[in-house]
Coordinates of C-alpha atoms in Angstrom, one line a residue:
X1 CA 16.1 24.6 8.8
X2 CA 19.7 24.2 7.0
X3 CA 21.5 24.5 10.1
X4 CA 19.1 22.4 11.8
X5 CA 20.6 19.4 9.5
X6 CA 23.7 20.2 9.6
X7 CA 24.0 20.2 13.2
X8 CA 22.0 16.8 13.5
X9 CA 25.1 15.3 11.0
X10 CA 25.2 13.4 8.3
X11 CA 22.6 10.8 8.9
X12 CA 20.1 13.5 8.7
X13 CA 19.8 13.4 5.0
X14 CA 19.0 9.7 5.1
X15 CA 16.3 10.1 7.7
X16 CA 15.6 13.0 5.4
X17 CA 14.7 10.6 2.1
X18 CA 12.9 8.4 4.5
X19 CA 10.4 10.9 4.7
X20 CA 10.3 12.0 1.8
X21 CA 9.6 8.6 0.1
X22 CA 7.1 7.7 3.1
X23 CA 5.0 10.8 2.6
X24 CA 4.9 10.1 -1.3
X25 CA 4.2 6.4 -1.2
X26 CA 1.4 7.7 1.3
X27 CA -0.1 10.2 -1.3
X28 CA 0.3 7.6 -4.1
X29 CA -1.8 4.6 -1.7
X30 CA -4.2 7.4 -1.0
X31 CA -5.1 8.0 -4.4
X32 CA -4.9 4.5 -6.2
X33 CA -6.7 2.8 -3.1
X34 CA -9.9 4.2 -4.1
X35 CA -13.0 1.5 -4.8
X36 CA -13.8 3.2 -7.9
X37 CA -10.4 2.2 -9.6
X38 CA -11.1 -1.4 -8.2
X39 CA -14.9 -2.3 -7.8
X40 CA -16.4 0.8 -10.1
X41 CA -20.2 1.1 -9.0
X42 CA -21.4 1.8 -12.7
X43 CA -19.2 -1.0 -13.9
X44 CA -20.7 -3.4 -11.8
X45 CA -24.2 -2.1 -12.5
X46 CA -23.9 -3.1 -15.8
X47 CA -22.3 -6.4 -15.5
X48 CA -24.7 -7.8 -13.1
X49 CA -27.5 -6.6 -15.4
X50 CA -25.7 -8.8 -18.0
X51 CA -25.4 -11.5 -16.1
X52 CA -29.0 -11.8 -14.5
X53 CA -30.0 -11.8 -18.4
X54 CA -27.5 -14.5 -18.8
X55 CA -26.0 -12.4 -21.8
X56 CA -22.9 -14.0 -20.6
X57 CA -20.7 -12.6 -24.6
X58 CA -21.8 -9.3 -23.5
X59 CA -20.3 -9.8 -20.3
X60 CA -17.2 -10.7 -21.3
X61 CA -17.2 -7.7 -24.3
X62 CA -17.7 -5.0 -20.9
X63 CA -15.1 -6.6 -18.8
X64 CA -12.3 -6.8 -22.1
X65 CA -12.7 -2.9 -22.2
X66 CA -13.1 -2.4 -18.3
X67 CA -9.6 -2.1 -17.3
X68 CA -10.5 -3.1 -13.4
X69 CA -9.5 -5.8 -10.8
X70 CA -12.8 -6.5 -11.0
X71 CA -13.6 -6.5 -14.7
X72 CA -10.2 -9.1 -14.8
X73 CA -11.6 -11.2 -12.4
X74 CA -15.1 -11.2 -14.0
X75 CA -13.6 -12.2 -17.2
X76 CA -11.3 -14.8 -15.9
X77 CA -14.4 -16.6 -14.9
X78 CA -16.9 -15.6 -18.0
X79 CA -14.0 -17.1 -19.7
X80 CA -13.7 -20.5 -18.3
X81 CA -17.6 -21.5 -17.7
X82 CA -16.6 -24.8 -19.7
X83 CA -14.5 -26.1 -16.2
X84 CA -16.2 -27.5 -13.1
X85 CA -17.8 -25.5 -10.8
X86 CA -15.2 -26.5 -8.3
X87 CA -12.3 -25.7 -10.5
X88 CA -13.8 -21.9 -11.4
X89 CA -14.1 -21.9 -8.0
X90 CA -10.5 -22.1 -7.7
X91 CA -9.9 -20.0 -10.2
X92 CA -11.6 -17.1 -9.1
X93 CA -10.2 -17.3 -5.7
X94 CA -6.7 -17.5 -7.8
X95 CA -7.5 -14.5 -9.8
X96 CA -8.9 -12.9 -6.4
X97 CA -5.1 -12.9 -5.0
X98 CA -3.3 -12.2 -7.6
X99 CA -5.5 -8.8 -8.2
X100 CA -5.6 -8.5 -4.3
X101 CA -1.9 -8.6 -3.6
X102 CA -1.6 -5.4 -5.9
X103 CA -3.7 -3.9 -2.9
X104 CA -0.7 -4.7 -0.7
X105 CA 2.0 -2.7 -3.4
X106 CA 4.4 -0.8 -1.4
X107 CA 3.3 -1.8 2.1
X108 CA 6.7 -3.5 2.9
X109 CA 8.7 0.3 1.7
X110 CA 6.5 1.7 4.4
X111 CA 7.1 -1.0 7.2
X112 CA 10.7 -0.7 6.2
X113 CA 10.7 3.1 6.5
X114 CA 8.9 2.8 10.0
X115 CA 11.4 0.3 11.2
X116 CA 14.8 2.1 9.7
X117 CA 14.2 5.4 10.6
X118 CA 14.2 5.1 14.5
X119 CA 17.6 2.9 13.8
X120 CA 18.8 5.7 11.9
X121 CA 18.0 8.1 14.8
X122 CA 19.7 5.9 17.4
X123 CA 22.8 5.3 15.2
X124 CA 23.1 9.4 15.0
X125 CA 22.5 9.3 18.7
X126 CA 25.5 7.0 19.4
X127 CA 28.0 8.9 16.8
X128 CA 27.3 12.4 18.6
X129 CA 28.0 10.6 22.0
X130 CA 31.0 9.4 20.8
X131 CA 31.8 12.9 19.2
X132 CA 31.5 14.2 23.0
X133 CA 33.4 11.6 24.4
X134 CA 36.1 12.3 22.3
X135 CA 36.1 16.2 22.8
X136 CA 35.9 15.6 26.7
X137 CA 39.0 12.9 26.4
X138 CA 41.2 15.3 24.2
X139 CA 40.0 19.0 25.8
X140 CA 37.7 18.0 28.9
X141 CA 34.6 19.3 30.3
X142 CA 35.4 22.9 30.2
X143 CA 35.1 23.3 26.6
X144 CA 31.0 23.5 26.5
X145 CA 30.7 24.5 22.9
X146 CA 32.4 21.8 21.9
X147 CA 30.5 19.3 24.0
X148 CA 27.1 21.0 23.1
X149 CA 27.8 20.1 19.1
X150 CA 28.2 16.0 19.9
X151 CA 25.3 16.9 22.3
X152 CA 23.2 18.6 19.7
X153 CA 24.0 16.1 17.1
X154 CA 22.5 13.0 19.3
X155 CA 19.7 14.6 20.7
X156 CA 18.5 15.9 16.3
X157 CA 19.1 12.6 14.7
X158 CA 17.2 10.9 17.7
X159 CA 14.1 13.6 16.7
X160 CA 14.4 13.5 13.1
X161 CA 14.0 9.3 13.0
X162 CA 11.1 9.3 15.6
X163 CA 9.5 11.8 13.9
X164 CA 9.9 10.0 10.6
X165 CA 8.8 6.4 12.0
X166 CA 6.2 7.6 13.9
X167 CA 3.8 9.3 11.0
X168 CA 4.9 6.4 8.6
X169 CA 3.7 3.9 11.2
X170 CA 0.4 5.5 11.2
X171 CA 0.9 5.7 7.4
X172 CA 1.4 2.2 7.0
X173 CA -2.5 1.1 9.0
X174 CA -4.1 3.6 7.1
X175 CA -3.2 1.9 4.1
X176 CA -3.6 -1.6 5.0
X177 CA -7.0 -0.6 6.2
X178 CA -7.8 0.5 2.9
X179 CA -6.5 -2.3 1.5
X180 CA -8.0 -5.2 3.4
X181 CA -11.7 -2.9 3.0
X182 CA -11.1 -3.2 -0.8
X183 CA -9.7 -6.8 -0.5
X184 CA -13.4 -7.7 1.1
X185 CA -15.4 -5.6 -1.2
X186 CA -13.9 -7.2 -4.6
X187 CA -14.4 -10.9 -2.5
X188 CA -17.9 -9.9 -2.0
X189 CA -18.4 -8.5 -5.5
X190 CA -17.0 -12.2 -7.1
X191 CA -19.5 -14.5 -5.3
X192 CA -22.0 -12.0 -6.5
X193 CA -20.6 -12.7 -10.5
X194 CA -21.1 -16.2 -9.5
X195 CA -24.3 -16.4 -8.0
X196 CA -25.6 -14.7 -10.4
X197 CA -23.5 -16.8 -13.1
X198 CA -24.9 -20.1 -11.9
X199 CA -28.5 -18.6 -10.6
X200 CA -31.1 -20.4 -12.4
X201 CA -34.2 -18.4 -14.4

């Protein structure tokens, strides 16, 4: 595996760290992008019993000690009853983002990953070319061994950033699949805090 690197150059250890970081921010999406550590079922349970009863101080008390994008929504809204309906409205949808765009934490690093890798590859690509064109100007064609390290050199770096981009790519939907399903799931979760909120009997 060593010599596999350092025949592909020195760009290898870059494309290297790529993949490292891409796998890891994978693993860490994976497990934070769960729907319990966003819209917990037994957390919701509760507050909705709350709020059919109207016990709206209760409420509040379960979302304070709830450390959720939900329970922080919840009590961004418990805590501002007094305003308009339009202007809670507003603030929910506020809240909603704010909570939503940690969802989309670390997307970019993978779209950058997917996008610099391949470049990366290509880069090593023209370098080993250039290695070979210099061998073949200085000692021609005869010297094979020579001509096969420039050679060699292209033909890694151009493997090791596809195979770096192309996993991270797929990396990258799987996570913003999760997070636009979460995204819906804690929209869908606040109208229900409001209807209930403003439901009458």
């Amino acid at each position: 595996m060593f010599e596999i690197i350092q025949k592909g150059g020195v760009l290898m250890y870059p494309i290297i760290a790529l993949s490292i970081i891409s796998l890891a921010v994978f693993m860490e999406r994976l497990f934070t992008l769960r729907k319990n550590n966003f819209v917990p079922n037994t957390f919701m349970e509760k507050l909705y019993i709350y709020l059919e009863k109207k016990d709206f101080e209760d409420a509040k008390n379960l979302c304070e000690l709830q450390k959720n994008p939900m329970g922080e929504i919840a009590y961004e809204i418990l805590n501002n009853l007094d305003l308009p309906v339009t202007r809670l409205m507003e603030l929910a949808e506020e809240t909603g983002r704010f909570q939503a765009s940690k969802l989309e934490k670390f997307l970019p690093t993978l779209q950058t990953i997917a996008n610099i890798s391949p470049l990366l590859g290509l880069l090593g690509t023209v370098l080993g070319m250039i290695k070979t064109f210099i061998v073949i100007s200085e000692q021609g064609v005869g010297n094979a061994q020579a001509l096969a390290g420039g050679i060699s050199e292209a033909l890694l770096t151009t493997a090791a950033g596809l195979s770096v981009a192309i996993p991270t790519v797929l990396f990258y939907h799987i996570v913003r699949h999760r997070s636009e399903k979460l995204t819906l799931e804690m929209e869908k979760a606040t109208a229900k805090v409001i209807n209930l909120i403003f439901k009458e009997g």
